[in-house]
Short mmCIF file of C-alpha atoms in Angstrom, two decimals:
data_model
loop_
_atom_site.label_atom_id
_atom_site.label_comp_id
_atom_site.label_asym_id
_atom_site.label_seq_id
_atom_site.Cartn_x
_atom_site.Cartn_y
_atom_site.Cartn_z
CA MET A 1 -26.17 31.00 -63.37
CA PRO A 2 -28.49 33.36 -65.69
CA ALA A 3 -26.33 35.11 -67.80
CA VAL A 4 -26.30 38.72 -67.20
CA THR A 5 -27.71 41.72 -69.80
CA PRO A 6 -25.32 44.06 -70.45
CA SER A 7 -26.44 48.15 -69.62
CA PRO A 8 -25.93 49.87 -73.26
CA SER A 9 -23.92 51.65 -71.93
CA SER A 10 -20.81 49.25 -71.04
CA GLN A 11 -20.57 49.65 -74.83
CA ASN A 12 -17.57 51.18 -76.36
CA ASP A 13 -18.56 50.70 -79.83
CA ALA A 14 -21.80 50.44 -82.00
CA GLY A 15 -22.68 46.65 -82.42
CA LYS A 16 -19.90 44.84 -80.28
CA PRO A 17 -22.30 44.64 -76.10
CA VAL A 18 -19.66 44.44 -73.63
CA THR A 19 -20.22 41.82 -71.39
CA ARG A 20 -20.58 43.31 -67.42
CA ARG A 21 -18.11 42.05 -64.93
CA THR A 22 -19.45 41.89 -62.26
CA SER A 23 -17.20 39.46 -58.54
CA TRP A 24 -18.14 36.74 -58.70
CA ALA A 25 -20.46 37.85 -54.85
CA GLU A 26 -22.68 39.78 -56.71
CA ALA A 27 -23.29 36.68 -59.62
CA ALA A 28 -23.79 34.55 -56.98
CA ALA A 29 -26.37 36.94 -54.95
CA ALA A 30 -28.34 36.66 -59.18
CA ALA A 31 -28.15 33.63 -59.21
CA ASP A 32 -29.92 33.27 -55.88
CA ALA A 33 -32.71 35.57 -56.43
CA THR A 34 -33.50 33.64 -59.65
CA LYS A 35 -33.91 29.77 -58.08
CA PRO A 36 -37.32 28.69 -57.58
CA SER A 37 -37.95 28.40 -53.57
CA ARG A 38 -38.76 24.56 -54.19
CA ALA A 39 -37.91 22.94 -56.41
CA PRO A 40 -40.88 21.03 -58.44
CA ALA A 41 -42.03 17.26 -57.24
CA PRO A 42 -40.36 14.23 -59.82
CA THR A 43 -43.04 13.02 -61.54
CA ARG A 44 -43.18 9.59 -63.16
CA THR A 45 -45.03 8.06 -65.76
CA PRO A 46 -48.10 5.58 -64.37
CA PRO A 47 -47.92 2.87 -65.57
CA PRO A 48 -50.61 1.51 -68.02
CA ALA A 49 -53.44 -0.96 -67.31
CA PRO A 50 -54.05 -4.35 -67.77
CA ALA A 51 -56.17 -5.54 -69.92
CA ALA A 52 -59.81 -6.83 -68.44
CA PRO A 53 -59.61 -10.52 -68.06
CA PRO A 54 -62.46 -12.60 -69.69
CA ALA A 55 -65.59 -12.36 -67.89
CA ALA A 56 -65.95 -15.59 -66.11
CA PRO A 57 -68.83 -17.54 -66.46
CA ALA A 58 -71.96 -17.75 -65.28
CA SER A 59 -72.44 -20.84 -62.99
CA THR A 60 -68.44 -19.91 -61.82
CA PRO A 61 -68.77 -17.14 -59.06
CA ALA A 62 -65.61 -14.68 -59.85
CA GLU A 63 -62.16 -15.78 -58.11
CA PRO A 64 -61.31 -12.84 -55.82
CA ILE A 65 -58.28 -11.16 -57.28
CA ALA A 66 -56.28 -9.04 -54.68
CA SER A 67 -55.73 -5.27 -55.54
CA VAL A 68 -52.85 -3.74 -56.70
CA PRO A 69 -51.69 -0.95 -55.67
CA GLY A 70 -52.09 1.74 -58.24
CA THR A 71 -54.12 0.14 -60.87
CA SER A 72 -58.00 -0.70 -60.42
CA ARG A 73 -59.58 -3.10 -61.91
CA PRO A 74 -63.97 -3.89 -63.12
CA GLY A 75 -66.03 -3.15 -61.50
CA THR A 76 -63.94 -2.25 -57.97
CA ALA A 77 -63.96 1.38 -56.57
CA GLU A 78 -60.72 3.53 -57.25
CA PRO A 79 -58.93 4.55 -54.19
CA ALA A 80 -60.29 8.49 -53.04
CA ALA A 81 -56.77 9.21 -53.26
CA ALA A 82 -55.74 8.11 -56.80
CA GLU A 83 -57.47 9.85 -58.65
CA PRO A 84 -55.78 13.11 -57.70
CA ALA A 85 -52.80 12.05 -57.81
CA ARG A 86 -53.42 11.15 -61.68
CA ARG A 87 -55.16 14.04 -62.44
CA ALA A 88 -52.88 15.65 -61.49
CA GLY A 89 -49.83 13.52 -63.84
CA GLY A 90 -48.70 11.90 -60.51
CA VAL A 91 -49.07 7.73 -59.33
CA ALA A 92 -51.14 6.91 -56.03
CA PRO A 93 -48.82 5.97 -53.30
CA GLU A 94 -47.90 2.76 -53.36
CA ALA A 95 -48.75 2.32 -49.50
CA ALA A 96 -50.14 4.03 -46.63
CA ALA A 97 -47.08 6.15 -44.46
CA PRO A 98 -46.95 4.74 -41.16
CA SER A 99 -48.81 6.64 -38.94
CA SER A 100 -46.96 7.98 -35.66
CA ASP A 101 -48.69 5.10 -33.60
CA THR A 102 -47.70 1.93 -35.91
CA PRO A 103 -44.89 0.88 -33.71
CA SER A 104 -40.88 1.28 -35.03
CA PHE A 105 -39.21 -2.34 -34.77
CA ARG A 106 -35.45 -2.74 -33.03
CA ARG A 107 -32.65 -5.04 -32.88
CA SER A 108 -32.98 -7.38 -30.42
CA ARG A 109 -29.42 -7.85 -30.11
CA PRO A 110 -27.55 -5.30 -29.04
CA THR A 111 -24.72 -3.24 -29.89
CA VAL A 112 -21.62 -3.21 -28.54
CA ALA A 113 -21.84 1.00 -27.82
CA ASP A 114 -25.04 -0.78 -25.34
CA THR A 115 -22.69 -3.58 -23.93
CA ILE A 116 -19.76 -0.82 -22.97
CA ALA A 117 -22.25 1.60 -21.22
CA GLU A 118 -24.36 -0.69 -19.38
CA SER A 119 -21.72 -2.31 -18.06
CA PRO A 120 -19.49 -0.69 -14.86
CA MET A 121 -16.74 0.41 -15.01
CA PRO A 122 -13.42 -1.16 -13.84
CA ASP A 123 -11.93 0.28 -10.91
CA PHE A 124 -8.29 0.47 -12.70
CA ILE A 125 -6.50 2.93 -10.55
CA SER A 126 -7.76 0.24 -6.61
CA SER A 127 -8.11 -2.60 -8.21
CA PRO A 128 -4.22 -2.78 -11.33
CA GLY A 129 -4.31 -6.17 -11.23
CA LEU A 130 -6.91 -6.93 -13.56
CA PHE A 131 -4.27 -5.59 -16.09
CA VAL A 132 -2.06 -8.49 -15.72
CA LYS A 133 -1.31 -12.21 -14.05
CA GLU A 134 -0.52 -12.24 -10.26
CA GLN A 135 2.60 -13.77 -10.15
CA LYS A 136 3.69 -16.01 -8.07
CA PRO A 137 6.55 -14.82 -5.04
CA ARG A 138 10.29 -16.38 -5.87
CA PRO A 139 10.87 -18.76 -3.16
CA VAL A 140 14.25 -19.28 -1.05
CA GLY A 141 15.76 -22.26 -0.33
CA GLY A 142 15.18 -25.55 -0.99
CA PHE A 143 14.05 -27.72 -2.94
CA ARG A 144 11.35 -25.53 -4.95
CA GLY A 145 14.14 -22.52 -5.34
CA ALA A 146 16.40 -25.44 -6.72
CA LEU A 147 13.84 -26.25 -8.75
CA TYR A 148 13.18 -22.08 -9.73
CA ASN A 149 17.05 -21.07 -9.90
CA LEU A 150 17.46 -25.36 -12.45
CA THR A 151 14.42 -23.48 -14.54
CA GLY A 152 15.32 -20.10 -15.26
CA GLY A 153 12.11 -19.65 -13.41
CA ALA A 154 9.47 -21.24 -15.94
CA TRP A 155 8.88 -23.49 -12.69
CA ASN A 156 7.21 -22.09 -9.48
CA LEU A 157 6.24 -23.44 -7.23
CA GLY A 158 5.65 -20.01 -5.03
CA PRO A 159 7.63 -19.79 -1.37
CA GLY A 160 7.14 -23.10 1.01
CA PRO A 161 5.54 -23.16 4.89
CA LYS A 162 8.25 -21.62 6.11
CA GLN A 163 9.26 -18.91 3.66
CA ARG A 164 5.11 -17.73 3.46
CA GLN A 165 6.29 -17.98 7.46
CA GLU A 166 9.03 -15.86 7.55
CA ASP A 167 7.19 -12.82 4.89
CA GLU A 168 5.03 -12.53 7.07
CA LEU A 169 7.02 -12.08 10.22
CA GLY A 170 8.67 -9.36 7.51
CA ARG A 171 5.00 -7.76 6.78
CA ARG A 172 4.11 -7.42 10.81
CA ILE A 173 7.61 -5.56 11.18
CA SER A 174 7.41 -3.59 8.41
CA ARG A 175 4.30 -2.31 9.09
CA GLN A 176 3.69 1.37 8.84
CA LEU A 177 2.64 4.32 12.55
CA GLN A 178 1.28 6.79 12.27
CA GLY A 179 3.43 8.05 15.46
CA SER A 180 5.72 7.62 17.46
CA TYR A 181 6.45 4.66 19.49
CA ASN A 182 8.73 3.74 22.63
CA THR A 183 9.63 0.42 23.52
CA ALA A 184 11.57 -0.34 27.64
CA VAL A 185 13.68 -3.33 27.89
CA LEU A 186 14.25 -4.04 31.90
CA SER A 187 15.09 -6.54 34.04
CA LEU A 188 15.52 -7.21 38.05
CA LYS A 189 18.90 -9.19 37.86
CA GLY A 190 21.99 -8.33 35.15
CA GLY A 191 23.84 -10.21 32.77
CA ILE A 192 20.88 -12.53 30.90
CA GLY A 193 20.56 -10.51 27.81
CA LYS A 194 19.02 -7.33 28.47
CA THR A 195 21.64 -5.40 25.64
CA SER A 196 21.98 -8.04 23.26
CA THR A 197 17.90 -8.29 23.05
CA THR A 198 17.93 -4.47 22.22
CA VAL A 199 20.79 -4.32 19.48
CA GLY A 200 19.73 -7.96 17.78
CA VAL A 201 16.25 -6.16 17.74
CA GLY A 202 17.41 -3.21 16.69
CA LEU A 203 19.41 -3.91 13.68
CA THR A 204 16.19 -5.79 12.97
CA LEU A 205 13.68 -3.59 13.35
CA ALA A 206 16.45 -1.28 10.66
CA GLU A 207 16.99 -4.28 8.40
CA TYR A 208 13.45 -4.43 7.45
CA ARG A 209 11.23 -0.94 8.18
CA GLY A 210 11.72 1.75 6.40
CA ASP A 211 12.45 4.51 8.50
CA ALA A 212 15.87 3.90 10.83
CA PRO A 213 15.53 3.03 15.12
CA CYS A 214 16.91 4.84 17.40
CA ALA A 215 18.28 2.75 20.44
CA ILE A 216 18.49 4.85 24.14
CA ASP A 217 21.42 3.54 26.43
CA ALA A 218 19.92 4.48 29.51
CA ASN A 219 21.66 1.92 31.62
CA PRO A 220 22.83 4.08 35.35
CA ASP A 221 25.29 1.48 35.30
CA SER A 222 28.37 2.49 32.17
CA GLY A 223 25.78 0.96 29.78
CA ASP A 224 27.24 -0.71 26.89
CA LEU A 225 25.29 -1.07 24.33
CA VAL A 226 26.82 1.31 21.64
CA GLU A 227 29.88 -1.27 21.98
CA ARG A 228 27.95 -4.07 21.67
CA ALA A 229 26.24 -2.44 17.64
CA LEU A 230 29.80 -0.80 16.77
CA GLY A 231 31.84 -3.08 18.32
CA GLU A 232 34.71 -1.24 21.38
CA GLY A 233 37.84 -0.70 18.92
CA ILE A 234 35.15 1.55 16.33
CA TYR A 235 33.26 3.56 19.06
CA GLN A 236 36.88 3.72 21.04
CA GLN A 237 37.76 5.30 17.73
CA SER A 238 34.58 7.37 17.12
CA SER A 239 33.45 10.94 18.99
CA PRO A 240 32.65 9.89 22.71
CA ARG A 241 29.59 12.02 22.69
CA THR A 242 26.74 11.17 25.74
CA ILE A 243 23.26 11.04 26.69
CA THR A 244 25.33 13.99 28.48
CA ASP A 245 26.23 15.26 26.29
CA LEU A 246 23.15 15.95 24.42
CA LEU A 247 21.25 17.25 27.48
CA GLU A 248 23.91 19.72 27.53
CA ASN A 249 23.02 20.81 23.58
CA ILE A 250 19.50 19.92 23.85
CA GLU A 251 17.97 23.14 23.12
CA SER A 252 20.01 24.56 19.96
CA ILE A 253 19.00 20.98 18.07
CA ASP A 254 16.99 21.17 16.15
CA SER A 255 17.06 19.82 13.34
CA LEU A 256 18.15 16.04 12.78
CA THR A 257 21.20 16.77 10.60
CA ALA A 258 21.85 18.61 14.38
CA LEU A 259 20.87 15.35 16.71
CA ALA A 260 22.57 13.08 14.16
CA ARG A 261 26.48 15.26 15.81
CA TYR A 262 24.86 13.19 19.19
CA MET A 263 24.45 9.74 17.56
CA HIS A 264 26.14 6.94 16.25
CA HIS A 265 25.19 4.48 13.55
CA ALA A 266 25.16 0.33 13.18
CA GLY A 267 23.95 0.31 9.97
CA ARG A 268 20.54 1.71 10.02
CA LEU A 269 20.53 1.72 13.29
CA HIS A 270 20.36 4.59 15.46
CA LEU A 271 22.34 4.95 18.86
CA ILE A 272 22.58 7.51 21.18
CA ALA A 273 25.23 6.09 24.22
CA GLY A 274 24.76 6.11 27.72
CA GLU A 275 27.56 7.53 30.24
CA GLN A 276 30.50 5.67 31.09
CA ASP A 277 31.99 8.06 33.54
CA PRO A 278 31.10 6.48 37.10
CA GLU A 279 30.46 9.20 38.89
CA VAL A 280 27.47 11.22 36.34
CA SER A 281 26.35 7.84 35.23
CA ASP A 282 23.53 7.30 37.89
CA SER A 283 22.42 11.84 37.40
CA LEU A 284 20.14 10.61 34.56
CA THR A 285 16.66 11.84 36.04
CA ALA A 286 13.23 11.09 35.46
CA GLU A 287 12.87 14.41 33.96
CA GLU A 288 15.93 14.78 32.02
CA TYR A 289 14.86 11.78 29.89
CA LEU A 290 11.10 12.72 29.00
CA ARG A 291 13.52 15.77 27.95
CA ILE A 292 15.64 13.37 25.30
CA ARG A 293 12.34 11.17 24.43
CA LYS A 294 10.32 14.37 23.31
CA LEU A 295 13.58 15.41 20.80
CA ILE A 296 12.95 11.64 20.06
CA SER A 297 9.72 11.34 19.06
CA SER A 298 10.22 14.15 16.70
CA TYR A 299 11.84 11.62 14.17
CA TYR A 300 11.95 8.73 15.05
CA SER A 301 8.95 6.50 14.81
CA VAL A 302 10.41 3.30 17.08
CA ALA A 303 12.40 3.78 19.80
CA LEU A 304 14.32 0.73 22.32
CA THR A 305 15.37 2.01 25.65
CA ASP A 306 17.81 0.06 27.38
CA CYS A 307 17.12 0.94 31.34
CA GLY A 308 19.46 -1.46 32.55
CA THR A 309 19.29 -3.84 36.29
CA GLY A 310 16.54 -3.10 38.39
CA VAL A 311 13.13 -0.89 38.59
CA THR A 312 13.44 1.55 41.37
CA HIS A 313 16.73 4.42 39.48
CA ASN A 314 16.47 8.06 38.96
CA ALA A 315 15.03 7.80 34.52
CA MET A 316 12.87 4.25 35.60
CA SER A 317 9.51 6.23 36.11
CA GLY A 318 10.06 8.67 33.40
CA ILE A 319 10.93 5.58 31.12
CA LEU A 320 7.68 3.29 32.37
CA GLN A 321 5.42 6.39 31.77
CA SER A 322 6.80 7.15 27.88
CA ALA A 323 6.52 3.37 27.46
CA ASP A 324 4.14 1.82 24.90
CA ASN A 325 5.41 -1.73 25.69
CA LEU A 326 7.96 -3.41 27.52
CA VAL A 327 10.39 -5.98 26.56
CA ILE A 328 11.24 -8.04 30.04
CA ALA A 329 14.71 -9.85 29.94
CA ALA A 330 14.92 -13.16 31.69
CA GLY A 331 17.35 -16.28 31.21
CA TYR A 332 16.31 -19.82 32.07
CA ALA A 333 18.71 -20.12 35.22
CA VAL A 334 15.65 -20.75 37.94
CA SER A 335 16.89 -16.57 39.48
CA GLY A 336 16.30 -15.71 36.08
CA ALA A 337 12.60 -17.05 35.88
CA LYS A 338 11.57 -15.81 39.45
CA ARG A 339 12.94 -12.67 38.75
CA ALA A 340 11.42 -12.39 35.58
CA ARG A 341 8.51 -12.50 37.32
CA SER A 342 8.62 -11.06 40.30
CA THR A 343 8.92 -7.57 37.63
CA LEU A 344 5.19 -8.75 36.31
CA HIS A 345 4.44 -8.56 39.40
CA TRP A 346 5.87 -5.31 40.65
CA LEU A 347 4.62 -3.84 37.55
CA ALA A 348 1.42 -5.07 38.60
CA SER A 349 1.13 -3.12 41.90
CA HIS A 350 3.02 0.12 40.86
CA GLY A 351 0.48 1.29 38.54
CA TYR A 352 0.70 0.41 35.17
CA GLU A 353 -1.23 -2.88 35.06
CA ASP A 354 -1.69 -2.29 31.10
CA LEU A 355 2.43 -2.27 30.84
CA ALA A 356 2.53 -5.78 32.52
CA ARG A 357 -0.36 -7.26 30.42
CA ASN A 358 0.92 -6.81 27.86
CA ALA A 359 4.81 -7.15 28.27
CA ILE A 360 6.73 -9.55 25.31
CA VAL A 361 9.02 -12.16 27.46
CA VAL A 362 12.51 -13.04 25.81
CA ILE A 363 14.05 -16.23 27.13
CA THR A 364 17.44 -16.12 26.57
CA ASP A 365 19.65 -19.36 26.75
CA LYS A 366 23.31 -16.73 27.39
CA ASP A 367 24.50 -19.78 29.14
CA GLU A 368 23.15 -22.89 27.81
CA VAL A 369 21.53 -24.69 31.47
CA SER A 370 22.37 -28.25 32.10
CA SER A 371 19.78 -30.59 31.22
CA ARG A 372 18.95 -30.54 34.59
CA VAL A 373 16.43 -27.53 33.57
CA ASP A 374 13.18 -27.93 32.57
CA LYS A 375 12.65 -25.48 30.10
CA ASP A 376 9.32 -25.80 29.24
CA ALA A 377 8.60 -25.78 33.25
CA ILE A 378 10.04 -22.15 33.10
CA GLU A 379 8.41 -20.70 30.28
CA GLU A 380 5.07 -22.35 31.16
CA HIS A 381 5.66 -20.36 34.61
CA LEU A 382 6.10 -16.69 32.56
CA SER A 383 3.81 -17.88 29.46
CA GLY A 384 -0.12 -17.19 31.33
CA ILE A 385 1.41 -14.03 33.03
CA CYS A 386 2.85 -12.00 29.80
CA ARG A 387 0.92 -10.85 26.53
CA GLU A 388 3.92 -13.32 24.26
CA LEU A 389 7.04 -15.29 25.38
CA ILE A 390 9.74 -16.00 22.51
CA ALA A 391 12.79 -18.14 23.60
CA VAL A 392 16.39 -17.18 22.02
CA PRO A 393 18.28 -20.13 21.88
CA HIS A 394 22.18 -20.08 22.80
CA ASP A 395 24.32 -18.70 20.43
CA ARG A 396 28.09 -17.67 20.60
CA GLY A 397 27.82 -14.37 18.11
CA VAL A 398 25.19 -13.90 21.51
CA ALA A 399 27.04 -15.06 24.90
CA ASP A 400 30.15 -13.65 24.38
CA GLY A 401 29.35 -10.54 24.94
CA ASP A 402 31.19 -8.47 22.11
CA LEU A 403 29.76 -7.08 19.17
CA VAL A 404 26.47 -8.44 17.94
CA THR A 405 25.87 -8.92 14.12
CA LEU A 406 23.70 -10.30 12.91
CA ASP A 407 25.41 -11.91 10.21
CA VAL A 408 27.33 -14.41 12.74
CA LEU A 409 24.28 -15.58 14.45
CA LYS A 410 22.04 -18.56 13.73
CA PRO A 411 19.14 -18.66 11.65
CA GLU A 412 17.10 -19.84 14.11
CA THR A 413 18.96 -16.64 17.08
CA ARG A 414 17.57 -14.95 13.98
CA ARG A 415 13.71 -16.23 12.97
CA ALA A 416 14.20 -15.26 17.52
CA TYR A 417 14.79 -11.07 16.44
CA LYS A 418 12.86 -11.19 14.14
CA GLU A 419 9.86 -13.04 16.29
CA ILE A 420 10.51 -10.08 18.91
CA ALA A 421 10.66 -7.07 16.32
CA ALA A 422 6.98 -8.11 14.99
CA ALA A 423 5.86 -8.82 18.54
CA ILE A 424 7.24 -5.44 19.36
CA VAL A 425 5.05 -3.30 16.18
CA ASP A 426 2.22 -5.36 17.05
CA GLY A 427 1.90 -3.89 20.04
CA TYR A 428 1.73 -0.57 18.96
CA ARG A 429 -1.55 0.43 19.03
#
């Protein structure tokens, strides 16, 4: 920073000049005012010219020598740009500056940034498996399950074919539905497993589906749907509300909580009991059933309706009108097979061709018929006129006509109910 000359007025006494005090900003401004606008280019002393080589003999031609930038040789012309630079005390440029037309050199290998920019961005949201390796499902039972448990999961051979089939049935049953659907379970003959099928399939739906299913007892002949699901003792101790009580107060029901007062619960299976009074049990009309069905559709995505015996009672037209598919109950007895076929023919001839074509026929071996009955012939007799035919083996947990619980059923019976439930949900389109 340049020195600041004090003014005469700032001297306190003669002969002792006092430096003027100023702020840092004023000193910096003064320094900027005296600073040259452009610094001179640095110069360097040119190297001494090399001594001239001795003259070559006249008989020997002179060997050409490559010119060195910044020097001159005897007998050669100095570059035009070197003389003004030397006169100015500088040095001639060692090499000419590259022109704009000169191609520049690039790296042959791409950088990491170039690789990331050019590679497509993976979709980690829809493909979370990019972060982790796919894990095999845990095997249950059999040799695979025993090996898995013995090694603490270190050896996982995955599920076997049987378990994979069971898992596939579970996925079909638990399929998410858009809307509310109704399946009617009916038959022309009583005592062949209609109500037990409704309870077994309803409990299976409740086990695998995220939303609770509902079962409606629309049997005009004092149906026992709730007794088969809860047990007669528990039902007698519970609230005796029936479908008649629901109809009398249906206008005041505006929530699932209000509807629950007229429901019975077997685990996650919700049930509406049928009327037990013989004088009013056959009074349910088609219009009343449709009112109940409309109410149920607001809170349940899957409903099962136990229709009772026959297809001509008062509520049957409303049930068939609102049904999305049908389960036709049949038996291995000759009369049961014939009446199941008669039911399908009656539906097809009364305007329900689609329901008959997509019906699921369930043959329950309830009475354990003798070996004289050709079961294969009966199955072949019914399989060609329905969408699917499923056989339920003989099981005392079904044949006794009492409480139906999945825990006491045979594995074959539980699998049959799973196949029926999967077929029902497959029909919801």
